[in-house]
Amino acid sequence: MQDQINKFLQEIKKVVDDEIEKILHNDEPLIEGLYKSAAYSSTGGKRVRAVFINLIGGLFDVEPGKLLYPACAVEFIHAASLIMDDLPYMDDSQLRRGKPANHIVFGQDVALLASIALVSKATKIILSDVNLTENERNKVAAILTESYGFDGLAAGQFVDLKLKRKDIDFKIIEYINHKKTAALFTAAGQIAAVIGCASDQEKKAVQDFCQNIGFTFQIIDDMLDIVGDEKIVGKNLQHDKWNFVKLVGKDKAEKYLKEYYDQAVKALQIFGEKADNLRKFSKYLIERSA
Ligand code: GRG
């Protein structure tokens, strides 16, 4: 069964990778370096968030063509956040996706510009997506925009960076995981639900699922930071100054992981068998080693 889900993941990854390559095609020699930097960080990821959009869209029988640009847009925001996160004045990481971080190759100045250009491109491809109605375009753009600002990635990253050791507590870590990581998963889910004309009850279930699976994803990330293999994970490990697992210890972290995971799976109940692929994908996510 997991083989089936792996095949499905590879298929979606290929479609998204190909489309991202097309979107980042450039004919202007003056800004070739900017495009190269943006393209460098837009390749090689697992495409977890793109798969999310597709699987959640599947709950509402959304035609896959309507999900392609939203999936690319979410991956662009994610790529932009990784570029920024690795910068020396943020997490100061040299390795990402098994290769040197963007700023190591292109310089901090270009890396920052490429990150901004990717965020801009994400909005642009949604607002000009002919597969969506005007109403859908506006709703998707609004969800996307909210996911990385004062109520999303930037807020989570700010608290993460500025947190003093003495102030670390469970609630603050939950806040950081919610904003830094779960926000983009939740945005991906909400986007698919909106395009799928989900009812309020279904939107709430999707939100609960995404938020809880986002937490589990971050806890696994924190565990990999401690016990992972740098060659497989593809980024600098033993690197977090603090994280959830360091705060509560491995045993308690595993207990929380199970609780969040159970909550996520429970939220899928209302979708019955239609959510089987999402259940398999969730299992794949908590068993991951990269
Ligand atoms: C983009 C406007 C804007 C702001 C970003 C830097 C920042 C503000 C936020 C940091 C967000 C961040 C890097 C959170 C960590 C999330 C996480 C667990 C990333 C790893 O995701 P994977 O494993 O990566 O899906 P791949 O490489 O597979 O895509």
PDB file of N, CA and C in Angstrom, residues 21 25 28 44 52 83 106 129 168 172 175-176 185 187 217 227 276 278-279 290:
ATOM      1  N   GLU A  21       9.800  24.477 -13.358  1.00  0.00           N
ATOM      2  CA  GLU A  21      10.902  24.776 -14.293  1.00  0.00           C
ATOM      3  C   GLU A  21      10.406  25.694 -15.424  1.00  0.00           C
ATOM      4  N   HIS A  25      11.266  30.015 -16.302  1.00  0.00           N
ATOM      5  CA  HIS A  25      12.041  30.240 -17.526  1.00  0.00           C
ATOM      6  C   HIS A  25      12.247  31.757 -17.692  1.00  0.00           C
ATOM      7  N   GLU A  28      15.443  37.281 -19.977  1.00  0.00           N
ATOM      8  CA  GLU A  28      16.093  38.584 -19.779  1.00  0.00           C
ATOM      9  C   GLU A  28      17.515  38.373 -19.226  1.00  0.00           C
ATOM     10  N   GLY A  44      14.313  20.116  -6.003  1.00  0.00           N
ATOM     11  CA  GLY A  44      14.911  19.152  -5.069  1.00  0.00           C
ATOM     12  C   GLY A  44      14.154  18.848  -3.791  1.00  0.00           C
ATOM     13  N   PHE A  52      -0.057  17.596  -0.598  1.00  0.00           N
ATOM     14  CA  PHE A  52      -1.168  17.936   0.289  1.00  0.00           C
ATOM     15  C   PHE A  52      -2.324  18.564  -0.479  1.00  0.00           C
ATOM     16  N   ILE A  83      15.170  29.680   1.850  1.00  0.00           N
ATOM     17  CA  ILE A  83      16.310  30.562   1.523  1.00  0.00           C
ATOM     18  C   ILE A  83      16.560  31.523   2.693  1.00  0.00           C
ATOM     19  N   PHE A 106      25.105  31.962  -4.154  1.00  0.00           N
ATOM     20  CA  PHE A 106      24.783  33.202  -4.885  1.00  0.00           C
ATOM     21  C   PHE A 106      25.059  34.475  -4.082  1.00  0.00           C
ATOM     22  N   ASP A 129      -4.126  32.695 -12.967  1.00  0.00           N
ATOM     23  CA  ASP A 129      -4.420  31.280 -13.238  1.00  0.00           C
ATOM     24  C   ASP A 129      -5.768  31.147 -13.962  1.00  0.00           C
ATOM     25  N   ILE A 168      11.188  29.965  27.215  1.00  0.00           N
ATOM     26  CA  ILE A 168      10.675  28.828  26.442  1.00  0.00           C
ATOM     27  C   ILE A 168       9.675  28.036  27.278  1.00  0.00           C
ATOM     28  N   ILE A 172       4.539  28.436  23.962  1.00  0.00           N
ATOM     29  CA  ILE A 172       5.291  29.231  22.970  1.00  0.00           C
ATOM     30  C   ILE A 172       5.807  28.321  21.859  1.00  0.00           C
ATOM     31  N   TYR A 175       3.042  27.685  19.605  1.00  0.00           N
ATOM     32  CA  TYR A 175       2.804  28.862  18.758  1.00  0.00           C
ATOM     33  C   TYR A 175       3.784  28.861  17.574  1.00  0.00           C
ATOM     34  N   ILE A 176       5.060  28.629  17.885  1.00  0.00           N
ATOM     35  CA  ILE A 176       6.075  28.655  16.822  1.00  0.00           C
ATOM     36  C   ILE A 176       5.801  27.556  15.785  1.00  0.00           C
ATOM     37  N   PHE A 185       1.023  24.280   5.728  1.00  0.00           N
ATOM     38  CA  PHE A 185       0.212  23.070   5.517  1.00  0.00           C
ATOM     39  C   PHE A 185      -1.276  23.444   5.557  1.00  0.00           C
ATOM     40  N   ALA A 187      -2.595  26.370   4.992  1.00  0.00           N
ATOM     41  CA  ALA A 187      -2.940  27.161   3.798  1.00  0.00           C
ATOM     42  C   ALA A 187      -3.157  26.220   2.612  1.00  0.00           C
ATOM     43  N   PHE A 217       4.755  16.950  11.721  1.00  0.00           N
ATOM     44  CA  PHE A 217       5.854  17.133  10.755  1.00  0.00           C
ATOM     45  C   PHE A 217       7.032  17.850  11.416  1.00  0.00           C
ATOM     46  N   VAL A 227      18.709  12.984  15.871  1.00  0.00           N
ATOM     47  CA  VAL A 227      19.170  11.604  15.611  1.00  0.00           C
ATOM     48  C   VAL A 227      19.291  11.273  14.118  1.00  0.00           C
ATOM     49  N   ASP A 276      -8.540   7.875   2.348  1.00  0.00           N
ATOM     50  CA  ASP A 276      -7.548   6.795   2.549  1.00  0.00           C
ATOM     51  C   ASP A 276      -6.140   7.197   2.099  1.00  0.00           C
ATOM     52  N   LEU A 278      -4.917  10.176   2.036  1.00  0.00           N
ATOM     53  CA  LEU A 278      -4.379  11.142   3.012  1.00  0.00           C
ATOM     54  C   LEU A 278      -3.896  10.413   4.265  1.00  0.00           C
ATOM     55  N   ARG A 279      -4.622   9.365   4.653  1.00  0.00           N
ATOM     56  CA  ARG A 279      -4.190   8.574   5.820  1.00  0.00           C
ATOM     57  C   ARG A 279      -2.842   7.925   5.526  1.00  0.00           C
ATOM     58  N   ALA A 290      13.828  11.759   6.057  1.00  0.00           N
ATOM     59  CA  ALA A 290      14.424  12.940   5.389  1.00  0.00           C
ATOM     60  C   ALA A 290      13.392  14.044   5.299  1.00  0.00           C
TER      61      ALA A 290
END
